[in-house]
């Protein structure tokens, strides 16, 4: 099996792709749409804990658990992660799929001091109405 997160979380209308993440189904009120914390995030936290203690095999196991639950059966990060930097690379790859349409990835890049494009991506213009 392959990772089905993208196909399950997006829909298409003509040539446009859109997020289904917060699509409220007919007959539901949507009160269960936004979790406080999800199980995959707890695995990410545990993985980072192990990676920061240089226990890379355990850190890889945590990412593998999330990936197995998402249908990726060919993953074996337990044996391929050998550094904190390597863990962060794999963590961000998985978070890109897990947090699609949420805006959470921005905070992860900022927290880990990773720059996907350039430094300016994290600097917003000051609004005109805030000039003193």
Short mmCIF file of C-alpha atoms in Angstrom, two decimals:
data_model
loop_
_atom_site.label_atom_id
_atom_site.label_comp_id
_atom_site.label_asym_id
_atom_site.label_seq_id
_atom_site.Cartn_x
_atom_site.Cartn_y
_atom_site.Cartn_z
CA UNK A 1 0.00 0.00 0.00
CA UNK A 2 1.02 3.59 -0.48
CA UNK A 3 0.41 6.75 1.51
CA UNK A 4 -3.17 7.83 0.87
CA UNK A 5 -3.17 11.10 2.83
CA UNK A 6 -3.16 13.36 -0.24
CA UNK A 7 -5.92 11.53 -2.09
CA UNK A 8 -8.14 11.30 1.02
CA UNK A 9 -7.65 14.93 2.02
CA UNK A 10 -8.18 16.62 -1.33
CA UNK A 11 -10.94 16.86 -3.85
CA UNK A 12 -11.00 18.13 -7.41
CA UNK A 13 -13.36 20.32 -9.35
CA UNK A 14 -12.46 20.61 -13.02
CA UNK A 15 -8.69 21.37 -12.90
CA UNK A 16 -8.63 22.75 -9.34
CA UNK A 17 -7.59 20.74 -6.29
CA UNK A 18 -8.97 21.78 -2.91
CA UNK A 19 -8.67 20.60 0.70
CA UNK A 20 -11.37 18.41 2.21
CA UNK A 21 -9.86 18.63 5.67
CA UNK A 22 -12.51 20.95 7.10
CA UNK A 23 -15.36 20.01 4.77
CA UNK A 24 -18.45 19.60 6.96
CA UNK A 25 -20.62 16.75 5.76
CA UNK A 26 -24.36 17.19 5.33
CA UNK A 27 -26.15 16.52 8.64
CA UNK A 28 -23.11 17.21 10.85
CA UNK A 29 -22.36 20.35 12.83
CA UNK A 30 -18.58 20.16 12.48
CA UNK A 31 -17.89 20.34 16.22
CA UNK A 32 -15.43 17.44 16.02
CA UNK A 33 -13.34 18.88 13.20
CA UNK A 34 -10.31 20.36 14.95
CA UNK A 35 -8.39 18.13 17.41
CA UNK A 36 -6.44 19.55 20.35
CA UNK A 37 -3.61 17.11 19.65
CA UNK A 38 -3.61 14.00 17.54
CA UNK A 39 -1.85 10.69 18.05
CA UNK A 40 0.54 11.31 15.15
CA UNK A 41 1.75 14.53 16.85
CA UNK A 42 2.51 12.58 20.01
CA UNK A 43 4.59 10.14 17.97
CA UNK A 44 6.43 13.10 16.41
CA UNK A 45 7.15 14.51 19.88
CA UNK A 46 8.40 11.14 21.14
CA UNK A 47 10.52 10.74 18.01
CA UNK A 48 12.15 14.11 18.53
CA UNK A 49 12.79 13.27 22.18
CA UNK A 50 14.64 10.10 21.16
CA UNK A 51 16.52 11.87 18.36
CA UNK A 52 17.74 14.58 20.75
CA UNK A 53 19.02 11.82 23.05
CA UNK A 54 20.87 10.28 20.05
CA UNK A 55 18.60 7.23 20.11
CA UNK A 56 18.00 7.38 16.37
CA UNK A 57 16.66 3.85 16.04
CA UNK A 58 13.84 4.64 18.49
CA UNK A 59 13.23 8.00 16.78
CA UNK A 60 12.85 6.20 13.45
CA UNK A 61 10.43 3.73 15.02
CA UNK A 62 8.18 6.61 16.06
CA UNK A 63 8.02 7.96 12.50
CA UNK A 64 7.54 4.45 11.14
CA UNK A 65 4.49 3.97 13.41
CA UNK A 66 2.79 7.02 11.90
CA UNK A 67 3.73 5.97 8.38
CA UNK A 68 2.47 2.39 8.89
CA UNK A 69 -0.84 3.79 10.15
CA UNK A 70 -1.09 5.84 6.96
CA UNK A 71 -0.57 2.84 4.71
CA UNK A 72 3.17 3.08 4.00
CA UNK A 73 4.34 -0.47 4.55
CA UNK A 74 7.74 -0.12 2.87
CA UNK A 75 9.17 2.32 5.41
CA UNK A 76 12.18 1.43 7.55
CA UNK A 77 13.38 4.67 9.11
CA UNK A 78 14.44 2.77 12.21
CA UNK A 79 17.62 1.76 10.40
CA UNK A 80 18.19 4.74 8.12
CA UNK A 81 18.20 7.73 10.51
CA UNK A 82 21.65 8.43 11.89
CA UNK A 83 21.57 12.04 13.09
CA UNK A 84 19.30 14.70 14.52
CA UNK A 85 19.44 16.54 11.18
CA UNK A 86 18.43 13.34 9.36
CA UNK A 87 15.53 12.88 11.75
CA UNK A 88 14.35 16.46 11.18
CA UNK A 89 14.45 15.94 7.40
CA UNK A 90 12.28 12.83 7.66
CA UNK A 91 10.02 14.47 10.25
CA UNK A 92 9.33 17.46 8.02
CA UNK A 93 8.67 15.18 5.03
CA UNK A 94 5.99 13.39 7.02
CA UNK A 95 4.56 16.57 8.53
CA UNK A 96 4.08 18.01 5.03
CA UNK A 97 1.62 15.20 4.39
CA UNK A 98 0.05 15.06 7.85
CA UNK A 99 -0.65 18.78 8.26
CA UNK A 100 -1.83 19.55 4.73
CA UNK A 101 -4.17 22.52 4.65
CA UNK A 102 -3.62 23.52 8.29
CA UNK A 103 -0.78 26.04 8.25
CA UNK A 104 1.07 24.13 10.98
CA UNK A 105 4.13 23.43 8.85
CA UNK A 106 5.12 27.11 8.99
CA UNK A 107 5.57 26.82 12.77
CA UNK A 108 7.63 23.65 12.41
CA UNK A 109 10.01 25.29 9.94
CA UNK A 110 10.31 28.25 12.29
CA UNK A 111 10.82 26.06 15.39
CA UNK A 112 13.49 23.94 13.72
CA UNK A 113 15.11 26.98 12.07
CA UNK A 114 14.70 25.43 8.62
CA UNK A 115 14.35 27.66 5.60
CA UNK A 116 12.42 26.03 2.77
CA UNK A 117 13.00 28.94 0.38
CA UNK A 118 14.92 31.78 1.99
CA UNK A 119 15.04 33.74 5.23
CA UNK A 120 12.47 36.28 4.03
CA UNK A 121 9.69 33.69 4.18
CA UNK A 122 9.47 34.16 7.96
CA UNK A 123 9.46 37.95 7.89
CA UNK A 124 6.12 39.65 7.32
CA UNK A 125 5.69 43.28 6.35
CA UNK A 126 4.60 45.57 9.16
CA UNK A 127 1.03 46.77 8.55
CA UNK A 128 0.71 50.49 7.73
CA UNK A 129 -1.72 51.04 10.60
CA UNK A 130 0.99 50.02 13.12
CA UNK A 131 3.27 52.95 12.33
CA UNK A 132 3.66 55.27 15.29
#
